Amino acid sequence: MLRVARFFVAPLLLVLIALGVLALTSKPAAPAAVINALGERPLVIAHRGGKGLWPENSLFAFERAQALGVDMLEMDLRLSSDGELVVIHDSTLQRTSNGDGAVAEHTLEHLQALDAGYHWSADGGQSYPYRAQGIAIPTFAAVLERFPKIPKVVEIKVPDVGMEALVCEALTAHQQRDRVIVGSFYDRSLQLFREQCPGVATSAGPGSVRLLVALNWLGLGGLLSPSYQALQIPERHGELEVASASLLQTAALRGLNVQLWTINEQPDMRRLLDRGAHALITDYPDRALQVLGRSTRISALHD
Ligand code: G3P
Ligand code: CA
């Protein structure tokens, strides 16, 4: 009996000691300049530049979203076959452009000749107002050059092809390391980026989100020392409620800026802001601005 008790007591003690050490040494996320600069108010982030309003991931979209007064532009990065960072969401060309095949199998020259406004329609395909308007797939460099000031959420879409170093180089060259949050659906990509680009703010990868959800569920969220500054999460993942009030509270206490995607309906926007969301990533930034009582007027566009 005594032996059985010892068998359980020793590991339990070890676990308790480990938890105690973690509790004493855990630290909230280091503050990120990009988030601090945005102040305390809830943020409106134009998802792919506001894909509900105009063709996604285009200079045209980013220009109008900026003029609308959004706080951040969100965009997706991939590599062309000749190693250039291009701003496009899908791995293939057919949904958003008049091209066909994989992005990664085409040169920059070929990609830039495509019409990236070809398939955008606000009336279910009755009209295509942005066809042949000169809307192209931009390079990341062009976006950084054209929009030097506005903070950005930049998503690395492809791991294991060297994009992390290229993103870091581009941010450094354009002096925008303190103006972005870098995200990815690949934890290994984020880990590599953090090593290669120290000091640049990142969001949690899926593994980190799972760990946070599990710790919070166990009531141990206070043990987390995040290596990231933002938490970009959906409200739900299938049956699982990810962005619970409790998770949002824990994340805020760990110093994280909680950014919810992709929130397009105004009742959802209100509900999630009331729950404690710090930012809404939305295809309709005009709706979010309206919910927040901010202007939805597009100011003069700079050429
Ligand atoms: O910020 C996260 C969000 O952008 C993920 O969705 O598929 O539009 O890249 P997706
Ligand atoms: Ca994205």
PDB file of C-alpha atoms and ligand atoms in Angstrom:
ATOM      1  CA  MET A   1       0.000   0.000   0.000  1.00  0.00           C
ATOM      2  CA  LEU A   2       2.782   2.346   1.061  1.00  0.00           C
ATOM      3  CA  ARG A   3       4.658   1.503  -2.139  1.00  0.00           C
ATOM      4  CA  VAL A   4       1.598   2.316  -4.251  1.00  0.00           C
ATOM      5  CA  ALA A   5       1.178   5.633  -2.441  1.00  0.00           C
ATOM      6  CA  ARG A   6       4.838   6.472  -3.084  1.00  0.00           C
ATOM      7  CA  PHE A   7       4.406   5.488  -6.716  1.00  0.00           C
ATOM      8  CA  PHE A   8       1.783   8.198  -7.116  1.00  0.00           C
ATOM      9  CA  VAL A   9       2.969  10.787  -4.605  1.00  0.00           C
ATOM     10  CA  ALA A  10       6.457  11.290  -6.070  1.00  0.00           C
ATOM     11  CA  PRO A  11       5.296  12.097  -9.630  1.00  0.00           C
ATOM     12  CA  LEU A  12       2.482  14.262  -8.278  1.00  0.00           C
ATOM     13  CA  LEU A  13       4.962  16.236  -6.199  1.00  0.00           C
ATOM     14  CA  LEU A  14       7.190  16.643  -9.217  1.00  0.00           C
ATOM     15  CA  VAL A  15       4.270  17.935 -11.292  1.00  0.00           C
ATOM     16  CA  LEU A  16       3.319  20.385  -8.533  1.00  0.00           C
ATOM     17  CA  ILE A  17       6.913  21.627  -8.261  1.00  0.00           C
ATOM     18  CA  ALA A  18       7.105  22.032 -12.049  1.00  0.00           C
ATOM     19  CA  LEU A  19       3.826  23.971 -12.064  1.00  0.00           C
ATOM     20  CA  GLY A  20       5.093  26.156  -9.198  1.00  0.00           C
ATOM     21  CA  VAL A  21       8.310  26.932 -11.087  1.00  0.00           C
ATOM     22  CA  LEU A  22       6.325  27.703 -14.243  1.00  0.00           C
ATOM     23  CA  ALA A  23       3.965  29.952 -12.303  1.00  0.00           C
ATOM     24  CA  LEU A  24       6.902  31.864 -10.799  1.00  0.00           C
ATOM     25  CA  THR A  25       8.829  32.225 -14.049  1.00  0.00           C
ATOM     26  CA  SER A  26       6.009  32.735 -16.583  1.00  0.00           C
ATOM     27  CA  LYS A  27       5.906  36.114 -18.284  1.00  0.00           C
ATOM     28  CA  PRO A  28       3.245  37.814 -20.411  1.00  0.00           C
ATOM     29  CA  ALA A  29       4.002  38.642 -24.036  1.00  0.00           C
ATOM     30  CA  ALA A  30       6.548  41.373 -24.651  1.00  0.00           C
ATOM     31  CA  PRO A  31       4.709  44.509 -25.826  1.00  0.00           C
ATOM     32  CA  ALA A  32       4.788  44.942 -29.600  1.00  0.00           C
ATOM     33  CA  ALA A  33       5.501  48.391 -31.049  1.00  0.00           C
ATOM     34  CA  VAL A  34       3.033  47.836 -33.878  1.00  0.00           C
ATOM     35  CA  ILE A  35       0.179  47.200 -31.437  1.00  0.00           C
ATOM     36  CA  ASN A  36       1.178  49.871 -28.921  1.00  0.00           C
ATOM     37  CA  ALA A  37       1.200  52.447 -31.690  1.00  0.00           C
ATOM     38  CA  LEU A  38      -2.432  51.641 -32.480  1.00  0.00           C
ATOM     39  CA  GLY A  39      -3.611  52.666 -29.036  1.00  0.00           C
ATOM     40  CA  GLU A  40      -6.353  51.208 -26.891  1.00  0.00           C
ATOM     41  CA  ARG A  41      -9.415  51.354 -29.137  1.00  0.00           C
ATOM     42  CA  PRO A  42     -10.741  48.221 -30.923  1.00  0.00           C
ATOM     43  CA  LEU A  43      -9.024  47.695 -34.254  1.00  0.00           C
ATOM     44  CA  VAL A  44     -10.524  47.193 -37.689  1.00  0.00           C
ATOM     45  CA  ILE A  45      -8.376  44.957 -39.888  1.00  0.00           C
ATOM     46  CA  ALA A  46      -9.218  44.727 -43.582  1.00  0.00           C
ATOM     47  CA  HIS A  47      -9.091  41.005 -44.398  1.00  0.00           C
ATOM     48  CA  ARG A  48      -7.193  40.660 -47.710  1.00  0.00           C
ATOM     49  CA  GLY A  49      -7.717  44.405 -48.024  1.00  0.00           C
ATOM     50  CA  GLY A  50     -11.503  44.031 -47.576  1.00  0.00           C
ATOM     51  CA  LYS A  51     -12.417  41.272 -50.016  1.00  0.00           C
ATOM     52  CA  GLY A  52     -16.159  41.879 -49.685  1.00  0.00           C
ATOM     53  CA  LEU A  53     -15.771  45.401 -51.052  1.00  0.00           C
ATOM     54  CA  TRP A  54     -13.209  45.057 -53.861  1.00  0.00           C
ATOM     55  CA  PRO A  55     -10.795  42.516 -55.379  1.00  0.00           C
ATOM     56  CA  GLU A  56      -8.768  40.918 -52.600  1.00  0.00           C
ATOM     57  CA  ASN A  57      -5.047  41.282 -52.019  1.00  0.00           C
ATOM     58  CA  SER A  58      -4.662  44.051 -54.595  1.00  0.00           C
ATOM     59  CA  LEU A  59      -3.087  47.505 -54.399  1.00  0.00           C
ATOM     60  CA  PHE A  60      -6.539  48.780 -55.354  1.00  0.00           C
ATOM     61  CA  ALA A  61      -8.067  47.129 -52.263  1.00  0.00           C
ATOM     62  CA  PHE A  62      -5.298  48.215 -49.894  1.00  0.00           C
ATOM     63  CA  GLU A  63      -5.487  51.785 -51.161  1.00  0.00           C
ATOM     64  CA  ARG A  64      -9.234  51.998 -50.592  1.00  0.00           C
ATOM     65  CA  ALA A  65      -9.133  50.236 -47.240  1.00  0.00           C
ATOM     66  CA  GLN A  66      -6.501  52.697 -46.088  1.00  0.00           C
ATOM     67  CA  ALA A  67      -8.596  55.613 -47.352  1.00  0.00           C
ATOM     68  CA  LEU A  68     -11.599  54.161 -45.527  1.00  0.00           C
ATOM     69  CA  GLY A  69      -9.629  54.522 -42.311  1.00  0.00           C
ATOM     70  CA  VAL A  70      -8.953  50.914 -41.271  1.00  0.00           C
ATOM     71  CA  ASP A  71      -6.282  50.312 -38.631  1.00  0.00           C
ATOM     72  CA  MET A  72      -4.474  47.460 -40.380  1.00  0.00           C
ATOM     73  CA  LEU A  73      -4.311  45.732 -43.764  1.00  0.00           C
ATOM     74  CA  GLU A  74      -4.269  41.932 -43.800  1.00  0.00           C
ATOM     75  CA  MET A  75      -2.608  40.101 -46.714  1.00  0.00           C
ATOM     76  CA  ASP A  76      -1.385  36.664 -47.793  1.00  0.00           C
ATOM     77  CA  LEU A  77       2.041  35.864 -49.205  1.00  0.00           C
ATOM     78  CA  ARG A  78       3.253  33.170 -51.590  1.00  0.00           C
ATOM     79  CA  LEU A  79       6.300  32.650 -53.812  1.00  0.00           C
ATOM     80  CA  SER A  80       6.437  32.837 -57.597  1.00  0.00           C
ATOM     81  CA  SER A  81       8.469  30.195 -59.446  1.00  0.00           C
ATOM     82  CA  ASP A  82      11.339  32.680 -59.709  1.00  0.00           C
ATOM     83  CA  GLY A  83      11.388  33.330 -55.966  1.00  0.00           C
ATOM     84  CA  GLU A  84       9.490  36.634 -55.637  1.00  0.00           C
ATOM     85  CA  LEU A  85       7.073  37.256 -52.758  1.00  0.00           C
ATOM     86  CA  VAL A  86       3.626  37.866 -54.204  1.00  0.00           C
ATOM     87  CA  VAL A  87       0.398  38.820 -52.461  1.00  0.00           C
ATOM     88  CA  ILE A  88      -2.262  36.202 -53.176  1.00  0.00           C
ATOM     89  CA  HIS A  89      -4.314  33.916 -50.959  1.00  0.00           C
ATOM     90  CA  ASP A  90      -4.957  30.706 -52.913  1.00  0.00           C
ATOM     91  CA  SER A  91      -2.290  28.269 -54.068  1.00  0.00           C
ATOM     92  CA  THR A  92      -3.905  28.428 -57.513  1.00  0.00           C
ATOM     93  CA  LEU A  93      -4.895  31.278 -59.803  1.00  0.00           C
ATOM     94  CA  GLN A  94      -8.381  30.463 -61.039  1.00  0.00           C
ATOM     95  CA  ARG A  95     -10.592  31.766 -58.233  1.00  0.00           C
ATOM     96  CA  THR A  96      -9.330  35.332 -58.258  1.00  0.00           C
ATOM     97  CA  SER A  97      -7.692  35.885 -61.651  1.00  0.00           C
ATOM     98  CA  ASN A  98      -8.048  34.988 -65.315  1.00  0.00           C
ATOM     99  CA  GLY A  99      -5.045  32.693 -64.926  1.00  0.00           C
ATOM    100  CA  ASP A 100      -4.862  28.983 -64.302  1.00  0.00           C
ATOM    101  CA  GLY A 101      -2.608  26.573 -62.415  1.00  0.00           C
ATOM    102  CA  ALA A 102      -0.389  26.914 -59.346  1.00  0.00           C
ATOM    103  CA  VAL A 103       1.009  30.275 -58.262  1.00  0.00           C
ATOM    104  CA  ALA A 104       4.310  28.559 -57.412  1.00  0.00           C
ATOM    105  CA  GLU A 105       4.701  27.341 -61.002  1.00  0.00           C
ATOM    106  CA  HIS A 106       4.530  30.747 -62.646  1.00  0.00           C
ATOM    107  CA  THR A 107       7.106  33.494 -62.938  1.00  0.00           C
ATOM    108  CA  LEU A 108       6.490  36.943 -61.511  1.00  0.00           C
ATOM    109  CA  GLU A 109       6.219  38.307 -65.025  1.00  0.00           C
ATOM    110  CA  HIS A 110       3.435  35.848 -65.867  1.00  0.00           C
ATOM    111  CA  LEU A 111       1.593  36.469 -62.562  1.00  0.00           C
ATOM    112  CA  GLN A 112       1.727  40.225 -62.967  1.00  0.00           C
ATOM    113  CA  ALA A 113       0.223  40.037 -66.446  1.00  0.00           C
ATOM    114  CA  LEU A 114      -2.974  38.471 -65.040  1.00  0.00           C
ATOM    115  CA  ASP A 115      -6.209  40.288 -64.236  1.00  0.00           C
ATOM    116  CA  ALA A 116      -6.678  39.972 -60.459  1.00  0.00           C
ATOM    117  CA  GLY A 117     -10.065  41.688 -60.606  1.00  0.00           C
ATOM    118  CA  TYR A 118     -11.455  39.234 -63.133  1.00  0.00           C
ATOM    119  CA  HIS A 119     -13.770  37.208 -60.901  1.00  0.00           C
ATOM    120  CA  TRP A 120     -14.868  39.809 -58.338  1.00  0.00           C
ATOM    121  CA  SER A 121     -18.610  40.365 -58.360  1.00  0.00           C
ATOM    122  CA  ALA A 122     -20.977  41.949 -55.869  1.00  0.00           C
ATOM    123  CA  ASP A 123     -24.122  40.534 -57.491  1.00  0.00           C
ATOM    124  CA  GLY A 124     -23.429  36.823 -57.710  1.00  0.00           C
ATOM    125  CA  GLY A 125     -21.871  36.965 -61.150  1.00  0.00           C
ATOM    126  CA  GLN A 126     -24.280  39.224 -63.032  1.00  0.00           C
ATOM    127  CA  SER A 127     -21.588  41.839 -63.402  1.00  0.00           C
ATOM    128  CA  TYR A 128     -17.811  42.008 -63.016  1.00  0.00           C
ATOM    129  CA  PRO A 129     -17.021  45.681 -62.456  1.00  0.00           C
ATOM    130  CA  TYR A 130     -13.291  45.214 -61.943  1.00  0.00           C
ATOM    131  CA  ARG A 131     -12.469  43.223 -65.099  1.00  0.00           C
ATOM    132  CA  ALA A 132      -9.863  44.855 -67.314  1.00  0.00           C
ATOM    133  CA  GLN A 133      -9.313  47.701 -64.860  1.00  0.00           C
ATOM    134  CA  GLY A 134      -5.593  47.034 -64.496  1.00  0.00           C
ATOM    135  CA  ILE A 135      -5.880  45.248 -61.131  1.00  0.00           C
ATOM    136  CA  ALA A 136      -2.883  42.937 -60.787  1.00  0.00           C
ATOM    137  CA  ILE A 137      -1.290  40.549 -58.298  1.00  0.00           C
ATOM    138  CA  PRO A 138       1.160  42.770 -56.400  1.00  0.00           C
ATOM    139  CA  THR A 139       4.577  41.914 -55.077  1.00  0.00           C
ATOM    140  CA  PHE A 140       5.067  42.252 -51.320  1.00  0.00           C
ATOM    141  CA  ALA A 141       7.745  44.841 -52.030  1.00  0.00           C
ATOM    142  CA  ALA A 142       5.236  46.955 -53.979  1.00  0.00           C
ATOM    143  CA  VAL A 143       2.781  46.858 -51.064  1.00  0.00           C
ATOM    144  CA  LEU A 144       5.474  47.873 -48.585  1.00  0.00           C
ATOM    145  CA  GLU A 145       6.604  50.664 -50.858  1.00  0.00           C
ATOM    146  CA  ARG A 146       3.109  51.982 -51.571  1.00  0.00           C
ATOM    147  CA  PHE A 147       1.844  51.759 -47.975  1.00  0.00           C
ATOM    148  CA  PRO A 148       4.802  52.528 -45.730  1.00  0.00           C
ATOM    149  CA  LYS A 149       2.848  53.827 -42.739  1.00  0.00           C
ATOM    150  CA  ILE A 150      -0.220  51.685 -42.182  1.00  0.00           C
ATOM    151  CA  PRO A 151       0.321  48.624 -39.943  1.00  0.00           C
ATOM    152  CA  LYS A 152      -0.125  45.250 -41.608  1.00  0.00           C
ATOM    153  CA  VAL A 153      -0.967  41.647 -40.787  1.00  0.00           C
ATOM    154  CA  VAL A 154       1.160  39.523 -43.089  1.00  0.00           C
ATOM    155  CA  GLU A 155       0.482  35.816 -43.488  1.00  0.00           C
ATOM    156  CA  ILE A 156       3.119  33.372 -44.717  1.00  0.00           C
ATOM    157  CA  LYS A 157       1.072  30.839 -46.668  1.00  0.00           C
ATOM    158  CA  VAL A 158       3.795  28.340 -47.587  1.00  0.00           C
ATOM    159  CA  PRO A 159       6.311  26.759 -45.177  1.00  0.00           C
ATOM    160  CA  ASP A 160       9.686  25.192 -46.071  1.00  0.00           C
ATOM    161  CA  VAL A 161      10.398  27.298 -49.167  1.00  0.00           C
ATOM    162  CA  GLY A 162      12.437  30.086 -47.573  1.00  0.00           C
ATOM    163  CA  MET A 163       9.679  32.682 -47.342  1.00  0.00           C
ATOM    164  CA  GLU A 164      10.526  33.541 -43.723  1.00  0.00           C
ATOM    165  CA  ALA A 165      13.940  34.993 -44.583  1.00  0.00           C
ATOM    166  CA  LEU A 166      12.553  36.809 -47.630  1.00  0.00           C
ATOM    167  CA  VAL A 167       9.774  38.410 -45.577  1.00  0.00           C
ATOM    168  CA  CYS A 168      12.315  39.522 -42.988  1.00  0.00           C
ATOM    169  CA  GLU A 169      14.601  40.948 -45.695  1.00  0.00           C
ATOM    170  CA  ALA A 170      11.722  42.867 -47.279  1.00  0.00           C
ATOM    171  CA  LEU A 171      10.566  44.306 -43.943  1.00  0.00           C
ATOM    172  CA  THR A 172      14.110  45.320 -43.079  1.00  0.00           C
ATOM    173  CA  ALA A 173      14.757  46.889 -46.485  1.00  0.00           C
ATOM    174  CA  HIS A 174      11.538  48.932 -46.214  1.00  0.00           C
ATOM    175  CA  GLN A 175      12.114  49.779 -42.538  1.00  0.00           C
ATOM    176  CA  GLN A 176       8.799  48.251 -41.520  1.00  0.00           C
ATOM    177  CA  ARG A 177       9.867  45.638 -38.965  1.00  0.00           C
ATOM    178  CA  ASP A 178       7.910  47.545 -36.325  1.00  0.00           C
ATOM    179  CA  ARG A 179       4.834  47.903 -38.510  1.00  0.00           C
ATOM    180  CA  VAL A 180       3.696  44.311 -38.992  1.00  0.00           C
ATOM    181  CA  ILE A 181       2.339  41.246 -37.276  1.00  0.00           C
ATOM    182  CA  VAL A 182       3.472  38.105 -39.091  1.00  0.00           C
ATOM    183  CA  GLY A 183       1.199  35.077 -38.954  1.00  0.00           C
ATOM    184  CA  SER A 184       1.019  31.607 -40.455  1.00  0.00           C
ATOM    185  CA  PHE A 185      -0.984  28.408 -40.204  1.00  0.00           C
ATOM    186  CA  TYR A 186       2.388  26.617 -39.824  1.00  0.00           C
ATOM    187  CA  ASP A 187       4.009  26.681 -36.381  1.00  0.00           C
ATOM    188  CA  ARG A 188       7.401  25.729 -37.846  1.00  0.00           C
ATOM    189  CA  SER A 189       7.267  28.661 -40.206  1.00  0.00           C
ATOM    190  CA  LEU A 190       6.548  31.054 -37.331  1.00  0.00           C
ATOM    191  CA  GLN A 191       9.267  29.535 -35.173  1.00  0.00           C
ATOM    192  CA  LEU A 192      11.797  29.982 -37.973  1.00  0.00           C
ATOM    193  CA  PHE A 193      10.616  33.529 -38.652  1.00  0.00           C
ATOM    194  CA  ARG A 194      11.015  34.461 -34.966  1.00  0.00           C
ATOM    195  CA  GLU A 195      14.588  33.121 -35.037  1.00  0.00           C
ATOM    196  CA  GLN A 196      15.438  34.898 -38.277  1.00  0.00           C
ATOM    197  CA  CYS A 197      13.648  38.170 -37.572  1.00  0.00           C
ATOM    198  CA  PRO A 198      13.851  38.841 -33.831  1.00  0.00           C
ATOM    199  CA  GLY A 199      11.749  41.670 -32.492  1.00  0.00           C
ATOM    200  CA  VAL A 200       9.114  41.490 -35.229  1.00  0.00           C
ATOM    201  CA  ALA A 201       5.652  40.824 -33.785  1.00  0.00           C
ATOM    202  CA  THR A 202       4.016  37.499 -34.631  1.00  0.00           C
ATOM    203  CA  SER A 203       0.718  35.815 -33.976  1.00  0.00           C
ATOM    204  CA  ALA A 204       0.176  32.359 -32.505  1.00  0.00           C
ATOM    205  CA  GLY A 205       0.369  29.361 -34.812  1.00  0.00           C
ATOM    206  CA  PRO A 206      -2.247  26.599 -34.540  1.00  0.00           C
ATOM    207  CA  GLY A 207      -0.164  24.570 -32.066  1.00  0.00           C
ATOM    208  CA  SER A 208       0.232  27.582 -29.789  1.00  0.00           C
ATOM    209  CA  VAL A 209      -3.505  28.281 -30.012  1.00  0.00           C
ATOM    210  CA  ARG A 210      -4.258  24.666 -29.041  1.00  0.00           C
ATOM    211  CA  LEU A 211      -1.878  24.927 -26.062  1.00  0.00           C
ATOM    212  CA  LEU A 212      -3.486  28.156 -24.888  1.00  0.00           C
ATOM    213  CA  VAL A 213      -6.995  26.695 -25.237  1.00  0.00           C
ATOM    214  CA  ALA A 214      -5.945  23.576 -23.268  1.00  0.00           C
ATOM    215  CA  LEU A 215      -4.182  25.529 -20.502  1.00  0.00           C
ATOM    216  CA  ASN A 216      -7.148  27.862 -20.193  1.00  0.00           C
ATOM    217  CA  TRP A 217      -9.529  24.917 -20.010  1.00  0.00           C
ATOM    218  CA  LEU A 218      -7.434  23.500 -17.150  1.00  0.00           C
ATOM    219  CA  GLY A 219      -7.407  26.879 -15.420  1.00  0.00           C
ATOM    220  CA  LEU A 220      -3.655  27.130 -16.016  1.00  0.00           C
ATOM    221  CA  GLY A 221      -3.579  29.963 -18.555  1.00  0.00           C
ATOM    222  CA  GLY A 222      -1.433  32.022 -16.181  1.00  0.00           C
ATOM    223  CA  LEU A 223       1.474  29.618 -16.825  1.00  0.00           C
ATOM    224  CA  LEU A 224       1.785  30.677 -20.433  1.00  0.00           C
ATOM    225  CA  SER A 225       4.808  32.707 -21.550  1.00  0.00           C
ATOM    226  CA  PRO A 226       3.866  33.519 -25.149  1.00  0.00           C
ATOM    227  CA  SER A 227       6.554  33.880 -27.812  1.00  0.00           C
ATOM    228  CA  TYR A 228       3.977  35.816 -29.840  1.00  0.00           C
ATOM    229  CA  GLN A 229       2.101  39.071 -29.326  1.00  0.00           C
ATOM    230  CA  ALA A 230      -1.212  38.529 -31.132  1.00  0.00           C
ATOM    231  CA  LEU A 231      -3.795  35.807 -31.075  1.00  0.00           C
ATOM    232  CA  GLN A 232      -5.645  35.560 -34.378  1.00  0.00           C
ATOM    233  CA  ILE A 233      -8.468  33.081 -33.977  1.00  0.00           C
ATOM    234  CA  PRO A 234     -11.882  32.225 -35.359  1.00  0.00           C
ATOM    235  CA  GLU A 235     -14.833  32.294 -33.005  1.00  0.00           C
ATOM    236  CA  ARG A 236     -15.401  28.560 -33.452  1.00  0.00           C
ATOM    237  CA  HIS A 237     -13.540  25.574 -34.895  1.00  0.00           C
ATOM    238  CA  GLY A 238     -16.268  23.077 -35.770  1.00  0.00           C
ATOM    239  CA  GLU A 239     -18.053  22.237 -32.560  1.00  0.00           C
ATOM    240  CA  LEU A 240     -15.390  23.837 -30.385  1.00  0.00           C
ATOM    241  CA  GLU A 241     -15.833  27.402 -29.196  1.00  0.00           C
ATOM    242  CA  VAL A 242     -12.337  28.859 -29.510  1.00  0.00           C
ATOM    243  CA  ALA A 243     -12.955  32.510 -28.634  1.00  0.00           C
ATOM    244  CA  SER A 244     -14.751  32.005 -25.344  1.00  0.00           C
ATOM    245  CA  ALA A 245     -15.019  34.916 -22.912  1.00  0.00           C
ATOM    246  CA  SER A 246     -12.667  33.059 -20.593  1.00  0.00           C
ATOM    247  CA  LEU A 247     -10.037  32.520 -23.319  1.00  0.00           C
ATOM    248  CA  LEU A 248     -10.210  36.164 -24.349  1.00  0.00           C
ATOM    249  CA  GLN A 249      -9.722  37.219 -20.750  1.00  0.00           C
ATOM    250  CA  THR A 250      -6.773  34.865 -20.230  1.00  0.00           C
ATOM    251  CA  ALA A 251      -5.172  35.973 -23.501  1.00  0.00           C
ATOM    252  CA  ALA A 252      -5.513  39.643 -22.543  1.00  0.00           C
ATOM    253  CA  LEU A 253      -3.935  38.926 -19.145  1.00  0.00           C
ATOM    254  CA  ARG A 254      -1.012  37.257 -20.951  1.00  0.00           C
ATOM    255  CA  GLY A 255      -0.470  40.500 -22.896  1.00  0.00           C
ATOM    256  CA  LEU A 256      -1.929  39.293 -26.193  1.00  0.00           C
ATOM    257  CA  ASN A 257      -3.871  41.358 -28.709  1.00  0.00           C
ATOM    258  CA  VAL A 258      -6.852  39.170 -29.575  1.00  0.00           C
ATOM    259  CA  GLN A 259      -7.903  39.472 -33.214  1.00  0.00           C
ATOM    260  CA  LEU A 260     -10.975  37.572 -34.398  1.00  0.00           C
ATOM    261  CA  TRP A 261     -11.430  36.339 -38.011  1.00  0.00           C
ATOM    262  CA  THR A 262     -13.375  36.506 -40.230  1.00  0.00           C
ATOM    263  CA  ILE A 263     -16.214  38.574 -38.750  1.00  0.00           C
ATOM    264  CA  ASN A 264     -18.527  39.981 -41.403  1.00  0.00           C
ATOM    265  CA  GLU A 265     -21.917  40.507 -39.767  1.00  0.00           C
ATOM    266  CA  GLN A 266     -22.562  43.469 -37.503  1.00  0.00           C
ATOM    267  CA  PRO A 267     -24.384  41.544 -34.725  1.00  0.00           C
ATOM    268  CA  ASP A 268     -21.340  39.211 -34.507  1.00  0.00           C
ATOM    269  CA  MET A 269     -19.003  42.189 -34.461  1.00  0.00           C
ATOM    270  CA  ARG A 270     -20.893  43.762 -31.553  1.00  0.00           C
ATOM    271  CA  ARG A 271     -21.102  40.486 -29.634  1.00  0.00           C
ATOM    272  CA  LEU A 272     -17.392  39.737 -29.980  1.00  0.00           C
ATOM    273  CA  LEU A 273     -16.322  43.261 -29.095  1.00  0.00           C
ATOM    274  CA  ASP A 274     -18.523  43.045 -25.993  1.00  0.00           C
ATOM    275  CA  ARG A 275     -16.821  39.745 -25.181  1.00  0.00           C
ATOM    276  CA  GLY A 276     -13.441  41.440 -25.222  1.00  0.00           C
ATOM    277  CA  ALA A 277     -12.068  41.063 -28.768  1.00  0.00           C
ATOM    278  CA  HIS A 278      -9.366  43.674 -29.409  1.00  0.00           C
ATOM    279  CA  ALA A 279      -9.659  43.560 -33.191  1.00  0.00           C
ATOM    280  CA  LEU A 280     -11.993  42.420 -35.962  1.00  0.00           C
ATOM    281  CA  ILE A 281     -10.491  40.959 -39.117  1.00  0.00           C
ATOM    282  CA  THR A 282     -13.247  41.474 -41.661  1.00  0.00           C
ATOM    283  CA  ASP A 283     -14.063  41.385 -45.372  1.00  0.00           C
ATOM    284  CA  TYR A 284     -16.320  44.401 -44.734  1.00  0.00           C
ATOM    285  CA  PRO A 285     -14.266  46.963 -42.816  1.00  0.00           C
ATOM    286  CA  ASP A 286     -16.979  49.576 -43.510  1.00  0.00           C
ATOM    287  CA  ARG A 287     -19.412  47.573 -41.361  1.00  0.00           C
ATOM    288  CA  ALA A 288     -16.928  47.268 -38.495  1.00  0.00           C
ATOM    289  CA  LEU A 289     -16.137  50.983 -38.612  1.00  0.00           C
ATOM    290  CA  GLN A 290     -19.857  51.712 -38.453  1.00  0.00           C
ATOM    291  CA  VAL A 291     -20.310  49.409 -35.444  1.00  0.00           C
ATOM    292  CA  LEU A 292     -17.531  51.311 -33.715  1.00  0.00           C
ATOM    293  CA  GLY A 293     -19.103  54.672 -34.526  1.00  0.00           C
ATOM    294  CA  ARG A 294     -16.232  55.665 -36.796  1.00  0.00           C
ATOM    295  CA  SER A 295     -16.440  57.343 -40.182  1.00  0.00           C
ATOM    296  CA  THR A 296     -17.075  55.128 -43.219  1.00  0.00           C
ATOM    297  CA  ARG A 297     -16.316  57.850 -45.714  1.00  0.00           C
ATOM    298  CA  ILE A 298     -13.472  57.162 -48.127  1.00  0.00           C
ATOM    299  CA  SER A 299     -11.036  60.036 -47.917  1.00  0.00           C
ATOM    300  CA  ALA A 300      -9.141  61.277 -50.950  1.00  0.00           C
ATOM    301  CA  LEU A 301      -7.070  58.594 -52.623  1.00  0.00           C
ATOM    302  CA  HIS A 302      -3.424  59.302 -53.223  1.00  0.00           C
ATOM    303  CA  ASP A 303      -2.174  58.298 -56.616  1.00  0.00           C
TER     304      ASP A 303
HETATM  305  O1  G3P B   1      -5.702  36.268 -40.164  1.00  0.00           O
HETATM  306  C1  G3P B   1      -6.142  34.985 -40.368  1.00  0.00           C
HETATM  307  C2  G3P B   1      -6.958  34.852 -41.616  1.00  0.00           C
HETATM  308  O2  G3P B   1      -6.433  35.660 -42.610  1.00  0.00           O
HETATM  309  C3  G3P B   1      -6.962  33.430 -42.049  1.00  0.00           C
HETATM  310  O3  G3P B   1      -7.805  33.215 -43.074  1.00  0.00           O
HETATM  311  O4  G3P B   1      -7.851  31.852 -45.108  1.00  0.00           O
HETATM  312  O5  G3P B   1      -8.189  34.300 -45.218  1.00  0.00           O
HETATM  313  O6  G3P B   1      -5.957  33.404 -44.809  1.00  0.00           O
HETATM  314  P1  G3P B   1      -7.413  33.203 -44.613  1.00  0.00           P
HETATM  315 CA    CA B   2      -4.866  35.469 -44.401  1.00  0.00          CA
END
